[in-house]
Coordinates of C-alpha atoms in Angstrom, one line a residue:
M22 CA -10.5 -26.3 21.9
S23 CA -11.6 -24.8 25.3
E24 CA -15.4 -24.8 26.2
I25 CA -15.2 -21.0 26.6
T26 CA -16.8 -19.3 23.5
L27 CA -17.4 -15.9 22.2
D28 CA -20.4 -14.5 20.4
V29 CA -19.7 -12.5 17.5
V30 CA -22.2 -9.7 16.8
N31 CA -23.0 -7.5 13.8
P32 CA -21.8 -4.1 15.0
F33 CA -25.0 -2.4 13.2
T34 CA -27.8 -4.5 14.6
L35 CA -25.8 -6.0 17.5
K36 CA -27.3 -9.4 16.7
R37 CA -25.1 -12.5 17.0
I38 CA -23.9 -13.8 13.6
G39 CA -21.6 -16.5 14.9
T40 CA -19.3 -17.7 17.7
V41 CA -15.8 -18.8 18.2
G42 CA -14.0 -21.0 20.8
L43 CA -11.5 -19.0 22.9
C44 CA -8.1 -20.8 23.6
S45 CA -6.9 -21.4 27.1
D46 CA -3.5 -20.9 28.6
S47 CA -2.8 -24.5 28.2
E48 CA -4.1 -24.8 24.6
I49 CA -1.8 -21.7 23.5
D50 CA 1.2 -23.4 25.4
A51 CA 0.6 -26.5 23.4
M52 CA 0.3 -24.8 20.2
L53 CA 3.6 -22.9 20.9
G54 CA 5.2 -26.2 21.7
V55 CA 4.2 -27.8 18.5
A56 CA 5.2 -24.6 16.3
H57 CA 8.5 -24.4 18.2
D58 CA 9.3 -27.9 17.6
L59 CA 8.4 -27.5 13.8
Y60 CA 10.8 -24.7 13.3
R61 CA 13.6 -26.4 15.3
N62 CA 13.3 -29.6 13.3
R63 CA 14.6 -28.5 9.9
K64 CA 13.6 -31.7 8.3
S65 CA 9.9 -30.6 8.7
W66 CA 10.3 -27.2 7.0
L67 CA 8.2 -26.8 3.9
P68 CA 10.2 -26.3 0.7
A69 CA 9.5 -23.2 -1.3
F70 CA 7.8 -24.9 -4.2
R71 CA 5.2 -26.3 -1.6
R72 CA 4.7 -23.0 -0.1
I73 CA 4.1 -21.7 -3.5
E74 CA 1.6 -24.4 -4.4
I75 CA -0.3 -23.8 -1.1
L76 CA -0.4 -20.0 -1.6
K77 CA -1.6 -20.2 -5.2
T78 CA -4.4 -22.6 -4.3
T79 CA -5.4 -20.4 -1.3
A80 CA -5.7 -17.4 -3.7
Q81 CA -7.9 -19.6 -6.0
L82 CA -10.1 -20.8 -3.1
M83 CA -10.5 -17.2 -2.0
T84 CA -11.5 -16.2 -5.4
A85 CA -14.3 -18.8 -5.5
R86 CA -15.6 -17.5 -2.2
H87 CA -15.2 -13.8 -3.0
E88 CA -18.8 -12.6 -2.2
E89 CA -19.2 -14.8 0.7
L90 CA -15.8 -13.3 2.3
A91 CA -17.0 -9.8 1.5
L92 CA -20.2 -10.3 3.3
L93 CA -18.6 -11.8 6.2
I94 CA -16.4 -8.7 6.5
A95 CA -19.4 -6.4 6.2
S96 CA -21.3 -8.5 8.7
E97 CA -18.7 -8.7 11.6
G98 CA -16.7 -5.6 10.9
G99 CA -19.2 -3.0 9.6
K100 CA -17.2 -2.2 6.5
P101 CA -19.7 -1.2 3.6
L102 CA -20.3 -4.2 1.3
V103 CA -18.7 -2.1 -1.6
D104 CA -15.5 -1.6 0.4
A105 CA -15.6 -5.2 1.8
R106 CA -15.6 -6.5 -1.9
V107 CA -12.5 -4.4 -2.5
E108 CA -10.8 -5.8 0.6
V109 CA -11.4 -9.3 -0.6
T110 CA -9.8 -8.5 -3.9
R111 CA -6.8 -6.9 -2.2
A112 CA -6.5 -9.9 0.2
I113 CA -6.4 -12.2 -2.9
D114 CA -3.7 -10.0 -4.5
G115 CA -1.8 -10.0 -1.4
V116 CA -1.7 -13.9 -1.3
E117 CA -0.5 -13.8 -4.9
L118 CA 2.0 -11.3 -4.1
C119 CA 3.5 -13.4 -1.4
V120 CA 3.9 -16.2 -4.2
H121 CA 6.0 -13.7 -6.0
E122 CA 8.0 -12.6 -3.0
I123 CA 9.1 -16.1 -2.4
G124 CA 11.3 -15.9 -5.5
Q125 CA 12.8 -12.7 -4.1
M126 CA 14.1 -14.3 -1.0
T127 CA 17.7 -14.5 -2.1
G128 CA 21.0 -13.9 -0.6
K129 CA 24.1 -12.4 -2.2
E130 CA 27.8 -13.2 -2.5
I131 CA 29.9 -11.3 0.0
P132 CA 33.4 -10.2 -1.4
M133 CA 36.1 -11.9 0.7
E134 CA 39.4 -10.8 -0.9
L135 CA 39.2 -7.2 -0.2
T136 CA 41.9 -7.7 2.4
A137 CA 44.6 -10.4 2.9
A138 CA 42.7 -11.6 5.8
G139 CA 39.7 -12.7 3.7
S140 CA 41.9 -14.1 0.9
G141 CA 41.2 -17.7 -0.3
R142 CA 37.6 -17.6 0.7
I143 CA 34.1 -17.5 -0.8
A144 CA 31.2 -16.3 1.1
F145 CA 27.5 -16.0 0.4
T146 CA 24.2 -15.5 2.3
Q147 CA 20.9 -17.3 2.4
R148 CA 17.5 -16.2 3.9
E149 CA 16.1 -18.3 6.5
P150 CA 12.7 -18.2 8.6
I151 CA 13.1 -16.3 11.7
G152 CA 11.0 -18.7 13.9
V153 CA 7.6 -19.0 15.4
V154 CA 5.5 -15.9 14.3
V155 CA 2.8 -14.6 16.6
A156 CA 0.3 -12.2 14.9
A157 CA -2.3 -10.1 16.8
S158 CA -4.5 -8.1 14.5
A159 CA -7.1 -5.3 14.4
F160 CA -10.7 -5.3 13.5
N161 CA -10.8 -2.7 10.9
H162 CA -9.7 -4.8 7.9
P163 CA -10.6 -8.2 9.3
L164 CA -9.5 -10.3 6.2
N165 CA -6.6 -8.1 4.6
L166 CA -4.7 -7.5 7.7
I167 CA -4.7 -11.2 8.5
V168 CA -3.4 -11.7 5.2
H169 CA -0.7 -9.3 5.5
Q170 CA 0.5 -10.9 8.8
V171 CA -0.2 -14.7 8.2
A172 CA 0.5 -15.2 4.5
P173 CA 3.9 -13.6 4.6
A174 CA 4.8 -16.1 7.4
V175 CA 3.7 -19.0 5.4
A176 CA 5.7 -17.6 2.5
A177 CA 8.8 -17.2 4.7
G178 CA 8.4 -20.8 6.1
C179 CA 7.5 -19.8 9.6
P180 CA 5.0 -21.5 11.8
V181 CA 2.3 -18.8 12.9
L182 CA -0.3 -18.4 15.5
V183 CA -2.7 -15.6 14.9
K184 CA -4.9 -13.9 17.4
P185 CA -7.7 -11.8 15.6
A186 CA -9.4 -8.9 17.2
L187 CA -12.2 -10.4 19.3
D188 CA -14.7 -8.0 17.5
T189 CA -13.9 -9.7 14.1
P190 CA -12.5 -13.3 14.4
L191 CA -14.7 -14.9 11.7
S192 CA -12.8 -13.6 8.7
C193 CA -9.4 -14.8 10.2
R194 CA -10.8 -18.3 10.9
A195 CA -12.1 -18.5 7.4
F196 CA -8.7 -17.6 6.0
V197 CA -6.9 -20.2 8.3
D198 CA -9.5 -22.7 7.2
I199 CA -8.8 -21.9 3.7
L200 CA -5.0 -22.3 4.1
R201 CA -5.6 -25.7 5.4
Q202 CA -7.9 -26.6 2.5
A203 CA -5.1 -25.5 0.2
G204 CA -2.8 -27.9 1.8
L205 CA -1.1 -26.2 4.7
P206 CA -0.6 -28.5 7.6
K207 CA -2.7 -27.4 10.5
D208 CA 0.2 -27.0 12.8
W209 CA 1.8 -24.6 10.5
C210 CA -0.9 -21.8 11.1
R211 CA -3.2 -22.0 14.1
F212 CA -6.2 -19.9 14.8
A213 CA -5.6 -18.5 18.3
A214 CA -8.4 -16.4 19.5
C215 CA -8.1 -15.9 23.1
Q216 CA -8.6 -13.3 25.9
N217 CA -6.0 -10.6 26.1
N218 CA -4.4 -11.9 29.3
V219 CA -3.8 -15.3 27.5
A220 CA -2.6 -13.4 24.4
E221 CA 0.1 -11.4 26.3
K222 CA 1.5 -14.8 27.7
M223 CA 1.6 -16.1 24.1
I224 CA 3.2 -12.9 22.7
T225 CA 5.9 -12.7 25.4
D226 CA 6.8 -16.4 25.4
P227 CA 10.5 -17.0 24.6
R228 CA 9.6 -19.4 21.9
V229 CA 8.3 -16.6 19.8
G230 CA 10.8 -15.4 16.9
F231 CA 8.6 -12.6 15.7
F232 CA 5.6 -10.5 16.8
S233 CA 3.3 -8.8 14.4
F234 CA 0.9 -6.4 16.0
I235 CA -1.7 -4.1 14.5
G236 CA -3.6 -2.0 16.9
S237 CA -3.5 0.7 19.5
A238 CA -0.1 2.4 20.4
K239 CA -0.9 2.0 24.1
V240 CA -1.3 -1.8 23.7
G241 CA 1.5 -2.3 21.0
W242 CA 4.3 -0.3 22.9
M243 CA 3.4 -2.2 26.2
L244 CA 3.7 -5.6 24.6
R245 CA 6.9 -4.6 22.9
S246 CA 8.4 -3.8 26.4
K247 CA 7.6 -7.2 27.5
L248 CA 8.8 -9.3 24.8
A249 CA 11.3 -12.2 25.4
P250 CA 15.0 -11.3 24.7
G251 CA 15.6 -12.0 21.0
T252 CA 12.0 -11.7 19.8
R253 CA 11.9 -9.4 16.8
C254 CA 8.7 -7.3 16.2
A255 CA 6.8 -5.0 14.0
L256 CA 4.0 -2.5 15.3
E257 CA 1.5 -0.7 13.3
H258 CA -0.4 1.8 15.2
G259 CA -2.4 4.8 14.2
G260 CA -2.0 8.5 13.6
A261 CA -4.0 11.8 13.0
A262 CA -3.3 12.3 9.3
P263 CA -2.7 15.9 8.1
V264 CA -3.5 17.4 4.8
I265 CA -2.2 20.5 3.4
V266 CA -4.2 22.5 1.0
D267 CA -2.2 25.0 -1.1
D268 CA -3.7 28.2 -2.7
S269 CA -3.4 26.8 -6.1
A270 CA -5.2 23.5 -5.3
G271 CA -8.4 22.6 -7.3
I272 CA -11.1 22.5 -4.5
D273 CA -13.8 20.7 -6.4
A274 CA -11.5 18.0 -7.6
M275 CA -10.0 17.3 -4.2
I276 CA -13.4 17.1 -2.2
P277 CA -14.2 13.6 -3.4
L278 CA -10.8 12.4 -2.4
L279 CA -11.0 14.0 1.0
T280 CA -14.4 12.6 1.4
K281 CA -13.4 9.0 0.7
G282 CA -10.1 9.5 2.7
G283 CA -11.9 10.8 5.8
F284 CA -15.1 8.7 5.8
Y285 CA -14.1 5.5 4.4
H286 CA -15.1 2.7 6.9
S287 CA -16.5 5.6 9.0
G288 CA -13.0 6.8 9.7
Q289 CA -11.9 3.6 11.4
V290 CA -8.6 3.5 9.5
C291 CA -5.1 4.2 10.8
V292 CA -4.3 6.8 8.0
S293 CA -7.7 8.3 7.7
V294 CA -7.9 12.0 6.7
Q295 CA -8.4 13.8 10.0
R296 CA -6.8 17.3 10.0
V297 CA -7.2 19.4 6.8
F298 CA -5.0 22.7 6.8
A299 CA -6.2 25.2 4.2
P300 CA -5.4 29.0 3.6
A301 CA -7.7 31.0 6.0
K302 CA -9.3 32.8 2.8
I303 CA -10.7 29.4 1.6
A304 CA -10.9 27.2 4.6
A305 CA -14.7 27.8 5.1
E306 CA -15.3 27.0 1.4
V307 CA -13.3 23.8 1.7
A308 CA -15.1 22.8 4.9
Q309 CA -18.4 23.6 3.5
K310 CA -17.9 21.7 0.2
L311 CA -16.6 18.6 2.2
A312 CA -19.6 18.9 4.6
D313 CA -21.9 19.0 1.5
A314 CA -20.3 15.8 0.3
A315 CA -20.4 14.3 3.8
S316 CA -24.0 15.0 4.3
G317 CA -24.9 13.0 1.1
L318 CA -23.4 9.8 2.5
R319 CA -25.6 7.1 3.4
V320 CA -25.2 5.5 6.8
G321 CA -26.7 2.2 7.8
D322 CA -26.1 -1.5 7.9
A323 CA -22.9 -2.4 6.1
T324 CA -24.4 -5.4 4.5
D325 CA -26.6 -3.0 2.4
A326 CA -24.8 -2.4 -1.0
N327 CA -26.2 1.1 -1.1
V328 CA -24.6 2.2 2.3
D329 CA -21.4 4.4 2.3
C330 CA -20.7 4.6 6.1
G331 CA -21.4 1.7 8.3
P332 CA -21.4 1.5 12.2
L333 CA -18.5 2.0 14.6
I334 CA -17.3 -1.1 15.8
R335 CA -19.0 -0.9 19.3
P336 CA -21.5 1.5 20.8
A337 CA -18.9 2.7 23.2
E338 CA -17.0 4.2 20.3
V339 CA -20.1 6.1 19.3
D340 CA -20.1 7.6 22.7
R341 CA -16.5 8.4 22.7
V342 CA -16.7 10.1 19.4
E343 CA -19.8 12.2 20.6
Q344 CA -17.8 13.2 23.8
W345 CA -14.8 14.4 21.7
V346 CA -16.9 16.3 19.0
D347 CA -19.0 18.0 22.0
E348 CA -15.8 19.0 23.7
A349 CA -14.5 20.7 20.5
V350 CA -17.8 22.5 19.8
Q351 CA -18.0 23.7 23.3
S352 CA -14.5 25.1 22.9
G353 CA -15.3 27.0 19.7
A354 CA -15.3 24.6 16.8
S355 CA -18.2 25.0 14.2
V356 CA -20.2 22.0 13.1
L357 CA -20.9 22.0 9.5
T358 CA -22.7 18.7 9.2
G359 CA -23.2 15.8 11.4
G360 CA -22.0 16.2 15.0
K361 CA -24.4 13.7 16.5
P362 CA -25.1 10.1 16.9
L363 CA -27.8 8.6 14.5
G364 CA -28.3 5.7 16.7
Q365 CA -26.7 3.4 19.3
T366 CA -24.2 2.1 16.7
T367 CA -23.6 4.8 14.2
Y368 CA -22.3 8.4 14.2
A369 CA -23.2 11.0 11.4
P370 CA -20.3 11.9 9.1
T371 CA -19.0 15.1 10.6
V372 CA -17.1 18.1 9.5
L373 CA -15.6 20.7 12.1
L374 CA -14.2 24.0 11.2
N375 CA -11.4 25.5 13.4
P376 CA -11.6 23.3 16.4
P377 CA -9.0 24.4 19.0
Q378 CA -5.6 23.0 18.5
D379 CA -5.6 21.3 22.1
A380 CA -8.9 19.6 21.7
R381 CA -8.8 15.8 21.4
V382 CA -10.1 15.9 17.7
S383 CA -6.8 17.8 17.2
T384 CA -4.4 16.0 19.2
A385 CA -5.5 12.3 19.1
E386 CA -6.6 9.8 16.6
I387 CA -10.4 10.1 16.2
F388 CA -11.0 6.7 14.5
G389 CA -14.5 7.8 13.8
P390 CA -16.3 9.7 10.9
V391 CA -14.9 13.2 11.9
V392 CA -12.8 15.6 9.7
C393 CA -11.4 18.8 11.0
V394 CA -10.5 21.8 8.9
Y395 CA -8.2 24.6 10.0
G396 CA -7.4 27.9 8.4
Y397 CA -3.8 29.0 8.2
D398 CA -2.1 32.4 7.3
D399 CA 1.3 30.9 6.5
I400 CA 2.0 27.5 5.1
E401 CA 5.1 27.1 7.4
T402 CA 2.8 27.3 10.4
A403 CA 0.6 24.6 8.8
Y404 CA 3.6 22.3 8.4
Q405 CA 4.3 23.0 12.2
A406 CA 0.8 22.2 13.1
A407 CA 0.6 19.0 11.0
N408 CA 4.0 17.9 12.7
S409 CA 3.2 18.9 16.3
L410 CA 1.8 15.6 17.5
P411 CA 3.8 12.5 18.6
Y412 CA 2.2 10.5 15.8
A413 CA 3.5 10.4 12.2
F414 CA 2.3 8.1 9.4
Q415 CA 0.9 9.2 6.2
A416 CA 0.1 12.7 5.1
S417 CA -0.8 14.6 1.8
V418 CA -0.7 17.9 0.0
F419 CA -3.1 19.4 -2.6
T420 CA -1.4 21.7 -5.1
K421 CA -0.8 22.5 -8.6
T422 CA 2.6 24.0 -7.8
L423 CA 5.6 21.6 -8.1
D424 CA 7.6 23.9 -5.6
V425 CA 4.9 23.5 -3.0
A426 CA 4.7 19.7 -3.6
M427 CA 8.3 19.1 -3.2
Q428 CA 8.4 21.5 -0.1
A429 CA 5.5 19.5 1.4
I430 CA 7.4 16.3 0.7
Q431 CA 10.4 17.7 2.4
H432 CA 8.7 19.3 5.2
L433 CA 5.9 16.8 6.4
D434 CA 7.0 14.5 9.0
A435 CA 5.5 11.2 7.5
T436 CA 6.8 7.9 6.1
A437 CA 4.8 8.7 2.9
V438 CA 3.5 12.0 1.5
M439 CA 0.7 11.8 -1.2
V440 CA 0.6 14.6 -3.7
N441 CA -3.0 15.5 -4.8
D442 CA -4.4 12.3 -3.1
H443 CA -5.9 11.4 0.3
T444 CA -3.7 10.1 3.2
A445 CA -5.3 6.6 3.1
F446 CA -4.0 5.7 -0.2
R447 CA -2.1 2.3 -0.2
V448 CA -1.0 -0.5 -2.4
D449 CA 0.1 -3.6 -0.6
W450 CA 3.5 -3.8 -2.1
M451 CA 4.7 -0.4 -1.0
P452 CA 6.4 0.3 2.3
F453 CA 3.7 1.2 5.0
A454 CA 4.8 2.4 8.4
G455 CA 4.4 4.6 11.2
R456 CA 7.0 7.0 12.7
R457 CA 7.5 7.8 16.4
Q458 CA 4.5 6.6 18.3
S459 CA 2.7 5.5 15.2
G460 CA 4.7 2.3 14.8
Y461 CA 7.9 0.4 14.6
N462 CA 9.4 -1.3 11.5
T463 CA 7.9 -1.4 8.2
G464 CA 4.8 -3.2 6.8
G465 CA 3.8 -4.1 3.2
I466 CA 4.1 -7.7 2.1
G467 CA 7.7 -7.9 0.8
Y468 CA 9.0 -5.9 3.8
T469 CA 7.2 -8.2 6.2
I470 CA 8.5 -11.4 4.7
H471 CA 12.0 -9.8 4.8
D472 CA 11.4 -9.1 8.6
M473 CA 10.2 -12.6 8.9
T474 CA 13.4 -14.2 7.5
Q475 CA 17.0 -13.8 8.6
D476 CA 20.4 -14.0 6.9
K477 CA 22.8 -16.8 7.3
M478 CA 26.2 -16.6 5.8
A479 CA 28.5 -19.5 4.7
V480 CA 32.2 -18.8 4.3
I481 CA 34.1 -21.4 2.5
K482 CA 37.8 -21.5 2.7
I483 CA 39.4 -22.8 -0.5

């Protein structure tokens, strides 16, 4: 490992909590060479039963270290400990889901005698690993995102190099270490923390078979444009998730869901509740009740089990959110709660009523603890506003009317529409994807494993 090291800090206290070594160009090149050789030498491939054993043991080791991993997530990523514990449980479930999915990596018989040309032949397909996987991840779920990218590669039989977000590399390193402790040979999964210029060379190398990216749209689309010919990819970006509230919705019942969906991890989630569209006659009431709930959230150090909202990942993000909110307020938005930093590293949970449609809080992903509520006169205009951005990920509708629910499912431009739930709902076996600028291809563990494998057909002439 290179002598260049990176200090990892707690984003609330800004105190160092660990260090990681950063890989150089030559080290990454060597890792890619070894991984590519592993893939090209079919005798070295790990059989399915061995991958199953490794992943089962990995889940067991993670379970034994559950609280340690949760505290690591809270310490380096600023996710409240109560939510970090949930993330660890999800990550363990994800590894176990990979075990299940290995048994689903099946081919099928292809009928040959449909025409005279195919007569006298038997054909079938099998799934094979696609090649070397390079995964670049985001900070906001520093263990579970790594599991979603790396464990499917292991399940598929692909060598993998993983580049964590440099804000949160410790959870990734811990997971790679656990895989090795579980019996995965080290060359099959390499921890490849590195600076962005080195990462770009790694990602665009022609030896890469599949590139998995979770992060900003600007970076993801740029990297996709530079991939070597033949490299497949999946990109997961963000959005500005819309919620439609119908006249019939039960306001009191939906407020806790909107609060969780909007302020979970201080809004640093790609499908956080951001834009709530409610009938004009009740918009102020919805916004005020949401503000009352938000004002009761406790903000502080994520390692404190009583904290609801932790810090933003960097002080610069606090400054950015403050600028966006100030801009919206100066243009006419009403602040019902929050609207200010609470310190260098935290921003108060904030509810804005009727910010301008062209303000940045209305047109771009906030990725902070801010929810905007807008009044509408006609639900059709609410759909139009919800669909007006170049991003489309998950959306939701609150209603007691089946017709409205079905109409929203049909009209909202989203890959998933939640009915009477917040936009950030997810289980790890469901398809999870952004449309348009919000992403490319489909996440979810089974879908990722499928993308990391490819069909091979055998045609046997009798």
